PDB file of C-alpha atoms in Angstrom:
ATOM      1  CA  UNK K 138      23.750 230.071  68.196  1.00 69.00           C
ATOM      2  CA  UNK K 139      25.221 233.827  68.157  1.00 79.00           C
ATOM      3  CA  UNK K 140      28.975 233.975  68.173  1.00 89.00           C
ATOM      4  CA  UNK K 141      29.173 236.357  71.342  1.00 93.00           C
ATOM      5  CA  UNK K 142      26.323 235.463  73.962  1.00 93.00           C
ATOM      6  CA  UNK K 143      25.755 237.870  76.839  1.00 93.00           C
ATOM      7  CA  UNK K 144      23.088 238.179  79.418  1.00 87.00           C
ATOM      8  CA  UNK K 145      20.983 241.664  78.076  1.00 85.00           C
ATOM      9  CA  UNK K 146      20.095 242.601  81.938  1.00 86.00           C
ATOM     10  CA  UNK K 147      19.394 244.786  83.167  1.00 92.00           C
ATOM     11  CA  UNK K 148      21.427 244.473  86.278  1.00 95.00           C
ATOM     12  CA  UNK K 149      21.463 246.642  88.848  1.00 97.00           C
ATOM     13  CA  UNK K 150      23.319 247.001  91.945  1.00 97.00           C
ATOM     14  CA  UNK K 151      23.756 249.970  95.105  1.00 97.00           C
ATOM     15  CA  UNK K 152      27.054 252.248  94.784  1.00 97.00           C
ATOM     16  CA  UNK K 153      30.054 250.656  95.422  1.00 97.00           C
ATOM     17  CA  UNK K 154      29.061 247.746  94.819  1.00 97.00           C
ATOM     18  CA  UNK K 155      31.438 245.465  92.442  1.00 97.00           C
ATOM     19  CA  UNK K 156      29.969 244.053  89.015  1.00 97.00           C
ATOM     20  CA  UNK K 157      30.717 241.258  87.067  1.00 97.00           C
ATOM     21  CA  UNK K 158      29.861 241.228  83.766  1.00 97.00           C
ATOM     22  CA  UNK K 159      30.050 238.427  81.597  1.00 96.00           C
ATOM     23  CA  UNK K 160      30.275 236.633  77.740  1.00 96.00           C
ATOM     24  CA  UNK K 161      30.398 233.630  76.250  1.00 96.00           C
ATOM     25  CA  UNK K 162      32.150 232.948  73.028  1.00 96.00           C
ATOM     26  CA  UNK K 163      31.578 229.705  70.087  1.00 95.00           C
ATOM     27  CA  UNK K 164      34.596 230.914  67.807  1.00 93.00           C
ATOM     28  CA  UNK K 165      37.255 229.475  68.921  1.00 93.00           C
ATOM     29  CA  UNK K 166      39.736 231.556  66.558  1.00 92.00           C
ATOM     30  CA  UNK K 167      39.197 234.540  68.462  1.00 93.00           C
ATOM     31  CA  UNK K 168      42.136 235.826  69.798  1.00 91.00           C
ATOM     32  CA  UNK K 169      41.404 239.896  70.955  1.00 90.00           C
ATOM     33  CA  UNK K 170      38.713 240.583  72.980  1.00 93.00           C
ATOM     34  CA  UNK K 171      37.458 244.187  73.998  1.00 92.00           C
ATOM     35  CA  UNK K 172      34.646 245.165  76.426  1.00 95.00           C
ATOM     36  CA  UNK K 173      32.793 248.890  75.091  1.00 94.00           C
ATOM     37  CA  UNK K 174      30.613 251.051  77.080  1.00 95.00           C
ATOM     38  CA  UNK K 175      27.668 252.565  75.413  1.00 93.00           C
ATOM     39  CA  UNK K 176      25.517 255.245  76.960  1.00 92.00           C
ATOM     40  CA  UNK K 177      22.307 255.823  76.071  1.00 87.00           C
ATOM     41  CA  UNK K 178      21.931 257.205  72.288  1.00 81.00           C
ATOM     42  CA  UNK K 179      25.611 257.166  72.059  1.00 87.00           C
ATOM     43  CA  UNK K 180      28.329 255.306  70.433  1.00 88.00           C
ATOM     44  CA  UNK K 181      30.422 252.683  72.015  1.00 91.00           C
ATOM     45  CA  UNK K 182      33.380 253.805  73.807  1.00 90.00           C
ATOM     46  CA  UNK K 183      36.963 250.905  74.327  1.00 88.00           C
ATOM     47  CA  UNK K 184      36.987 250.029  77.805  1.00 91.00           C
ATOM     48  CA  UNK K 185      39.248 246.998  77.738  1.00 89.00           C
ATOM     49  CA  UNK K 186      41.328 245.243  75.468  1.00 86.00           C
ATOM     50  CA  UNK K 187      42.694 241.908  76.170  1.00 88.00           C
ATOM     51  CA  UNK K 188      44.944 239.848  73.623  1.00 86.00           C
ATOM     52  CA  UNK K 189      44.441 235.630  74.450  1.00 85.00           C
ATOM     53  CA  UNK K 190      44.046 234.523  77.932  1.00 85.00           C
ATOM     54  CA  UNK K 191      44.512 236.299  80.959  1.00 87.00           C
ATOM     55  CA  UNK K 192      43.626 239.044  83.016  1.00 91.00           C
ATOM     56  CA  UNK K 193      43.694 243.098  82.565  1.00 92.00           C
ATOM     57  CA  UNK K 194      43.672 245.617  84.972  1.00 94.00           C
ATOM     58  CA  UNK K 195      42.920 249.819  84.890  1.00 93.00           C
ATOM     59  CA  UNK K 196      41.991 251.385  87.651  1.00 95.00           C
ATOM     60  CA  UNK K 197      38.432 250.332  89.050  1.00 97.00           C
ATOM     61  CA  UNK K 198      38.248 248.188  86.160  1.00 97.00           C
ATOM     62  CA  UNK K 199      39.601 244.215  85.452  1.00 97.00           C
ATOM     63  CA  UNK K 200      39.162 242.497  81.902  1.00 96.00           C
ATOM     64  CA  UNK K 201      39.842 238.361  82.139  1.00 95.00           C
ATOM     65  CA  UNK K 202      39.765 236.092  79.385  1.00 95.00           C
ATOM     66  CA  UNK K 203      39.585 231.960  79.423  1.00 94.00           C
ATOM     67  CA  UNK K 204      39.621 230.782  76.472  1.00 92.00           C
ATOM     68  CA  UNK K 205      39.676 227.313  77.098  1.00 93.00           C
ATOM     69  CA  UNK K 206      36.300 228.016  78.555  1.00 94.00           C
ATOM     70  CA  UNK K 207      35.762 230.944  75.855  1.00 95.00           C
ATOM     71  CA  UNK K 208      34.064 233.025  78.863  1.00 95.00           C
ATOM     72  CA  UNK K 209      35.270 236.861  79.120  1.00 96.00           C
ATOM     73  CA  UNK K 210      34.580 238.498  81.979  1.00 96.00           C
ATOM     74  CA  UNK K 211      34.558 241.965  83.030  1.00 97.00           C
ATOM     75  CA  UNK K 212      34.570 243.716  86.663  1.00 97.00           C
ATOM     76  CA  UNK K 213      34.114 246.866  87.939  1.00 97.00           C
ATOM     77  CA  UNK K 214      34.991 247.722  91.419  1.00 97.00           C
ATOM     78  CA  UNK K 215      33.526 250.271  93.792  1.00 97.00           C
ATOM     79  CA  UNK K 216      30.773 250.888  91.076  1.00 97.00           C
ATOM     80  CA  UNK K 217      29.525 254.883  90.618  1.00 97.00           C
ATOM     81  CA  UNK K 218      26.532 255.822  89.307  1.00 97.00           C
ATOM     82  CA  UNK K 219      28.291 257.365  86.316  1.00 96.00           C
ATOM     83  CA  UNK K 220      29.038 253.767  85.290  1.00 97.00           C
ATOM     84  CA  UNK K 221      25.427 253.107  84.459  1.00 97.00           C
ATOM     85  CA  UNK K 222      25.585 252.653  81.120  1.00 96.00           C
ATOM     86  CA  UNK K 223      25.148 249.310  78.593  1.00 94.00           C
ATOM     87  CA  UNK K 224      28.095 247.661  78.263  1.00 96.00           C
ATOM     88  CA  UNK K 225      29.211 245.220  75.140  1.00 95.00           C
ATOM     89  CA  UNK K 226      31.674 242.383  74.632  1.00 95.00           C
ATOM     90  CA  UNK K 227      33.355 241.563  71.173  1.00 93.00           C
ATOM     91  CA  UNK K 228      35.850 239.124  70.000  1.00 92.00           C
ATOM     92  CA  UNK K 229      37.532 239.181  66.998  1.00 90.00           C
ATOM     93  CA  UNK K 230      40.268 236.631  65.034  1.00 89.00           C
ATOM     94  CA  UNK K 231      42.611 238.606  63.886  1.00 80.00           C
ATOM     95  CA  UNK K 232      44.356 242.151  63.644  1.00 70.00           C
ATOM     96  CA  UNK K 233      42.056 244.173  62.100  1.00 69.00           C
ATOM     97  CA  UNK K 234      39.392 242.047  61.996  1.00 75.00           C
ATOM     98  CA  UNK K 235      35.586 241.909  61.976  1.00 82.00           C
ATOM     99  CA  UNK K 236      34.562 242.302  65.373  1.00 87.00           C
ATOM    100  CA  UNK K 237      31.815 240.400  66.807  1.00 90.00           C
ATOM    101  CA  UNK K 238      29.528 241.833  69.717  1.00 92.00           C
ATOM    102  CA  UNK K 239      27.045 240.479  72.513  1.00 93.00           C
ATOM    103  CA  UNK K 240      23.810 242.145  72.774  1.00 91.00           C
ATOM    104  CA  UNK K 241      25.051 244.306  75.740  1.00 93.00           C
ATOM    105  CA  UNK K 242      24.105 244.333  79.094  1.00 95.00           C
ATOM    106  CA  UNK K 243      22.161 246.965  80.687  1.00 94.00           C
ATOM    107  CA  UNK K 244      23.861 248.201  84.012  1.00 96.00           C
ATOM    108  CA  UNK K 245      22.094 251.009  86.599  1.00 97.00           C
ATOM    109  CA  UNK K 246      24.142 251.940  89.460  1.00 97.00           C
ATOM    110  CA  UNK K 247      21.718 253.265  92.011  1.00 97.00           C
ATOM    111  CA  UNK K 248      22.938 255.540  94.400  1.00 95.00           C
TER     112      UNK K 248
ATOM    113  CA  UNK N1402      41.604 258.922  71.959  1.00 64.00           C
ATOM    114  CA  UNK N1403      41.128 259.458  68.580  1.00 72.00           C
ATOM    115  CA  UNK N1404      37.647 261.729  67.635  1.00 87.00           C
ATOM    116  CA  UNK N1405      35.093 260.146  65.071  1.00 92.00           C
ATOM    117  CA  UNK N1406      32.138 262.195  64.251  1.00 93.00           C
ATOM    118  CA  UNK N1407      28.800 261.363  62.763  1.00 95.00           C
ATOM    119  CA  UNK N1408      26.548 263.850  61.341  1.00 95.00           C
ATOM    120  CA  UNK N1409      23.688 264.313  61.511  1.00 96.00           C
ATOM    121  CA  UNK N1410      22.524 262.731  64.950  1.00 94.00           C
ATOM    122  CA  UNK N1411      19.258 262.575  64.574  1.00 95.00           C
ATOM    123  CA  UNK N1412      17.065 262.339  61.191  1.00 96.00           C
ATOM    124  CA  UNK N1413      13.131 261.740  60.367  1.00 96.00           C
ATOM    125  CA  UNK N1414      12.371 261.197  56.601  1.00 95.00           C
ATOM    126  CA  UNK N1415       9.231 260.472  54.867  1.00 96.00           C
ATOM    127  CA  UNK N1416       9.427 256.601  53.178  1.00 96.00           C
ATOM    128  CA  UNK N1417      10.719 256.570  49.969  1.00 96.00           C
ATOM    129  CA  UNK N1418      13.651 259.488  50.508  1.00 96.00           C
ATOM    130  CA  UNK N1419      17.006 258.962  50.609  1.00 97.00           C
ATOM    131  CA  UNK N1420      19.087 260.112  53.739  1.00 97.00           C
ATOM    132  CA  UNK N1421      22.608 260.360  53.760  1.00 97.00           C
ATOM    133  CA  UNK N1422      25.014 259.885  56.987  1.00 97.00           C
ATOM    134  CA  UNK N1423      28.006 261.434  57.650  1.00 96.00           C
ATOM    135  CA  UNK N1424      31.479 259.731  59.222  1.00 95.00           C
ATOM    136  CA  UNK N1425      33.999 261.593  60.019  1.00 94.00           C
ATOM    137  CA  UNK N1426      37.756 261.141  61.405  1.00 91.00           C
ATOM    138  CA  UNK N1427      39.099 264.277  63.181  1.00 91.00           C
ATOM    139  CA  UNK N1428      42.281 263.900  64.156  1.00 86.00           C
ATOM    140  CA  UNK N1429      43.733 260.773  62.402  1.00 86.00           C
ATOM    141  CA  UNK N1430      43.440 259.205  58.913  1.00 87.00           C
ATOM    142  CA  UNK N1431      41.119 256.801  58.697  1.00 86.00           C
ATOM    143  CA  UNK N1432      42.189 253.627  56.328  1.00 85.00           C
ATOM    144  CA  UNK N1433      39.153 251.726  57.216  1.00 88.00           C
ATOM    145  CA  UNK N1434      35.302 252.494  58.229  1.00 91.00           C
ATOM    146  CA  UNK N1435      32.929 250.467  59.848  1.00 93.00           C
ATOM    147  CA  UNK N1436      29.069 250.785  59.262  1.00 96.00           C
ATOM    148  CA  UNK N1437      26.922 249.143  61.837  1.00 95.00           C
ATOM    149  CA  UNK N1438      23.539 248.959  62.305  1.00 95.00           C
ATOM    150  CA  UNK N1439      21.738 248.766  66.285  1.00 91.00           C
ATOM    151  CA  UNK N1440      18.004 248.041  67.037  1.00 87.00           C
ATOM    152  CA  UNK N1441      17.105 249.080  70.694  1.00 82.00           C
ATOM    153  CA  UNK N1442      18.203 246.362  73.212  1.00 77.00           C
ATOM    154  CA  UNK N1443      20.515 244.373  70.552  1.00 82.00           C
ATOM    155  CA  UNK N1444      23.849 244.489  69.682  1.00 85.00           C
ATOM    156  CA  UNK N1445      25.685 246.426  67.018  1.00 89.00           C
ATOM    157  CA  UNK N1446      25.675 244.232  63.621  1.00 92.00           C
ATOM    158  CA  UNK N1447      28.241 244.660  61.299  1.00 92.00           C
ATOM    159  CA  UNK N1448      26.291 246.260  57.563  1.00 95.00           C
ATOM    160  CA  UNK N1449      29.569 246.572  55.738  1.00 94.00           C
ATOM    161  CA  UNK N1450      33.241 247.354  56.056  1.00 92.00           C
ATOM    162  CA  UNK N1451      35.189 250.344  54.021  1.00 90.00           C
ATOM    163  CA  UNK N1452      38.336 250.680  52.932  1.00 86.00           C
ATOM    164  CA  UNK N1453      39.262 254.399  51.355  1.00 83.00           C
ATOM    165  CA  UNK N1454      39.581 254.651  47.836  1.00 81.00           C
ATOM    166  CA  UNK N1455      37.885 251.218  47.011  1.00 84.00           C
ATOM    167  CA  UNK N1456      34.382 249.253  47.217  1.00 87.00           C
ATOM    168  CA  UNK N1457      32.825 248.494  50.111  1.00 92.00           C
ATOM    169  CA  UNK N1458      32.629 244.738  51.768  1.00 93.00           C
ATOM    170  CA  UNK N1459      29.200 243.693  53.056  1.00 95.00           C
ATOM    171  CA  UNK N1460      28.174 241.368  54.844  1.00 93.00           C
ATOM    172  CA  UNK N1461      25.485 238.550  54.489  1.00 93.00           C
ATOM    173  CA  UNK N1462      22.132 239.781  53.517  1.00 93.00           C
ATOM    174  CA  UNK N1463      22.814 243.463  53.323  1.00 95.00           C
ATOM    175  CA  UNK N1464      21.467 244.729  50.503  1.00 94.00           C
ATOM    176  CA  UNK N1465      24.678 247.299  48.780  1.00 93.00           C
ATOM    177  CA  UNK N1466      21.940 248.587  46.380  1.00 94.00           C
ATOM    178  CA  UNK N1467      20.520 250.063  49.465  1.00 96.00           C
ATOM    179  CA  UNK N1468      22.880 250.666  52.219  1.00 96.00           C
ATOM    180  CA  UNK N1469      25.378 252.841  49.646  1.00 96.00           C
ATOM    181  CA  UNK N1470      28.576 253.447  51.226  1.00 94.00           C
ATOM    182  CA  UNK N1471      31.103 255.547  49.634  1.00 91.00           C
ATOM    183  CA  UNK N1472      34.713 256.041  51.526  1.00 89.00           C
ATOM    184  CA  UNK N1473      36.329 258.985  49.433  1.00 82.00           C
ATOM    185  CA  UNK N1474      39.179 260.162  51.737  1.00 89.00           C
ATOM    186  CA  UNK N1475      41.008 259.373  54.109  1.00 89.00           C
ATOM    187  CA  UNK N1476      38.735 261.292  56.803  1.00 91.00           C
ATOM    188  CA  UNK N1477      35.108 260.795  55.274  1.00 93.00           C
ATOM    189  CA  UNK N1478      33.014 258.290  54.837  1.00 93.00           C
ATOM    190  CA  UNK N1479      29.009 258.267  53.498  1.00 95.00           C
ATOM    191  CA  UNK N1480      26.445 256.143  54.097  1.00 97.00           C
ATOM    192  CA  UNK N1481      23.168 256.557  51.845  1.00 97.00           C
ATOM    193  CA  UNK N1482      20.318 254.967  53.094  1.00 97.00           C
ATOM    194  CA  UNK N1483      18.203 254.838  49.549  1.00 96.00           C
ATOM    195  CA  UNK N1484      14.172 254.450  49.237  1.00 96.00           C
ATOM    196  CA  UNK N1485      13.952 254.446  52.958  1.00 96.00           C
ATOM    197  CA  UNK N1486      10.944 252.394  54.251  1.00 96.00           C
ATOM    198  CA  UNK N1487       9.990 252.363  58.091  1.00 95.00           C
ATOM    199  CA  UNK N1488      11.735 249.208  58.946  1.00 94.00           C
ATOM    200  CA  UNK N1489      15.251 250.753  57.820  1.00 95.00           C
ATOM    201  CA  UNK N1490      14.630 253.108  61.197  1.00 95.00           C
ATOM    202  CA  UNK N1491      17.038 252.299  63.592  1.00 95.00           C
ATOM    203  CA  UNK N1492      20.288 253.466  65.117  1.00 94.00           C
ATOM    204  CA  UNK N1493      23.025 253.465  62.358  1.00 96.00           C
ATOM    205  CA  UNK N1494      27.332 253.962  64.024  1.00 95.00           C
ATOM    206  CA  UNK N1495      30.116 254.031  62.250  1.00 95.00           C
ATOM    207  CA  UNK N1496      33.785 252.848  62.856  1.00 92.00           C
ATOM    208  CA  UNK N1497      37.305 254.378  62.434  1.00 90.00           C
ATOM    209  CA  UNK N1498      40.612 252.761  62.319  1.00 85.00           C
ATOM    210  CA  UNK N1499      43.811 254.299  60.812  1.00 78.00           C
ATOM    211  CA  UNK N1500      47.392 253.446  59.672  1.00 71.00           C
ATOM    212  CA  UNK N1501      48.768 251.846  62.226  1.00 67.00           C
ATOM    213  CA  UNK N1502      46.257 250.949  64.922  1.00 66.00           C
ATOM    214  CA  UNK N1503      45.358 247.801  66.652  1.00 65.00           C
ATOM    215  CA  UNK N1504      42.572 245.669  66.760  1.00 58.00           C
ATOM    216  CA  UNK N1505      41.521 247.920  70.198  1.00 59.00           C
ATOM    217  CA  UNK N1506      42.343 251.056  68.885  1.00 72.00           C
ATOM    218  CA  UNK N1507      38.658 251.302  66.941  1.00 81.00           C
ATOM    219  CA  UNK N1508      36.895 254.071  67.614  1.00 87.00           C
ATOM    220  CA  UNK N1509      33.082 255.292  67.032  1.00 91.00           C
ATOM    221  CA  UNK N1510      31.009 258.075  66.061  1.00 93.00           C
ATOM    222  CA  UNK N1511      28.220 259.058  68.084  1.00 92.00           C
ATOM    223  CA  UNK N1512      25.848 257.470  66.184  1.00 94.00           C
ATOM    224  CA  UNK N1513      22.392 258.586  63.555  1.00 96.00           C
ATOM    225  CA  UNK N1514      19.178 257.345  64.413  1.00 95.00           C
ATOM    226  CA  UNK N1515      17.158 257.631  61.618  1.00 96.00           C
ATOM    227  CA  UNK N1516      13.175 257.983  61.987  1.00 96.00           C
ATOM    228  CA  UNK N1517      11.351 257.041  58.421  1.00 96.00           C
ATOM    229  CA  UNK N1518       7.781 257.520  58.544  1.00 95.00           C
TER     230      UNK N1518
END
């Protein structure tokens, strides 16, 4: 079993739609979590980054953690095409620690 | 945030040559560098984890006397990709994190996808 499970897509949805995006964890130790969005051929970029339970808002995005369930979520609201991109969940122990990623999932915005 | 950049982006070398990748940290100091490695439609797996001005950690089953990694300074850090063979292509990133940054504040290069033929 992989340590961070997410569904690889791809997903797609009509503009303005909202997204949910979601992970599954095993480790039970983890205690950050951060979603990254990768476009194509690029390197990840930090979207969200959410310390134990809870939720996380910025802007037209909301990062929510349950670790009892060890599901991490991540929606976008009033999608854009520009959001099309592959996004990634990783958890991680400690401060500074190894961080360990889903296989992305694959999101397309269609206008 | 904080620029990391990789050079070079893209690179095709015949099997058996050695390629070297470049990771750099523009605008901060860099106290640790991550190396990952991505095949198309996976997720980013950890190769090995660099702190400047000592050896390099790697993780299970990545072989150090191929996947060199040398952290120098503060803002650079290599890796060499030794005796390439075709099924060492694939989509190499690397990691920054400096003095004083969190757990979130990790930021990557642009990534080198290396082509061996």
């Amino acid at each position: 079993q992989k340590e961070v499970e997410q569904d690889p897509g791809p997903l797609s949805v009509p503009e303005g739609a909202i997204v949910s995006l979601n992970c599954t964890y095993s480790n039970s130790a983890f205690q950050y979590f951060m979603w990254y969005r990768q476009y194509s051929r690029k390197g990840p970029e930090l979207l969200m980054y959410t310390y134990s339970s809870g939720n996380k808002e910025d802007g037209r995005f909301t990062a929510q953690v349950d670790k009892s369930s060890k599901y991490i979520s991540l929606f976008i609201r009033d999608s854009q095409p520009s959001d099309s991109a592959t996004y990634l969940c990783a958890g991680t122990v400690n401060q500074g620690g190894k961080l360990i990623f889903g296989q992305g999932t694959e999101l397309s915005v269609k206008p | 945030g904080a620029v990391v950049s990789q050079h070079p982006s893209r690179v095709i070398c015949k099997s058996g040559t050695s390629v070297k990748i470049e990771c750099r940290s523009l605008d901060f100091q860099a106290t640790t560098m991550f190396w990952y490695r991505q095949f198309p439609k996976q997720s980013l797996m950890l190769m090995a984890t660099s702190n400047e001005g000592s050896k390099a950690t790697y993780e299970q089953g990545v072989e150090k006397d191929k996947f060199l990694i040398n952290h120098a300074s503060l803002t650079l850090s290599t890796l060499t990709v030794t005796s390439a063979h075709p099924e060492d292509s694939s989509f190499y990133i690397c990691s920054a994190r400096g003095t004083g940054m969190g757990t979130g504040e990790l930021f990557f290069g642009e990534g080198s996808r290396l082509t061996v033929l």
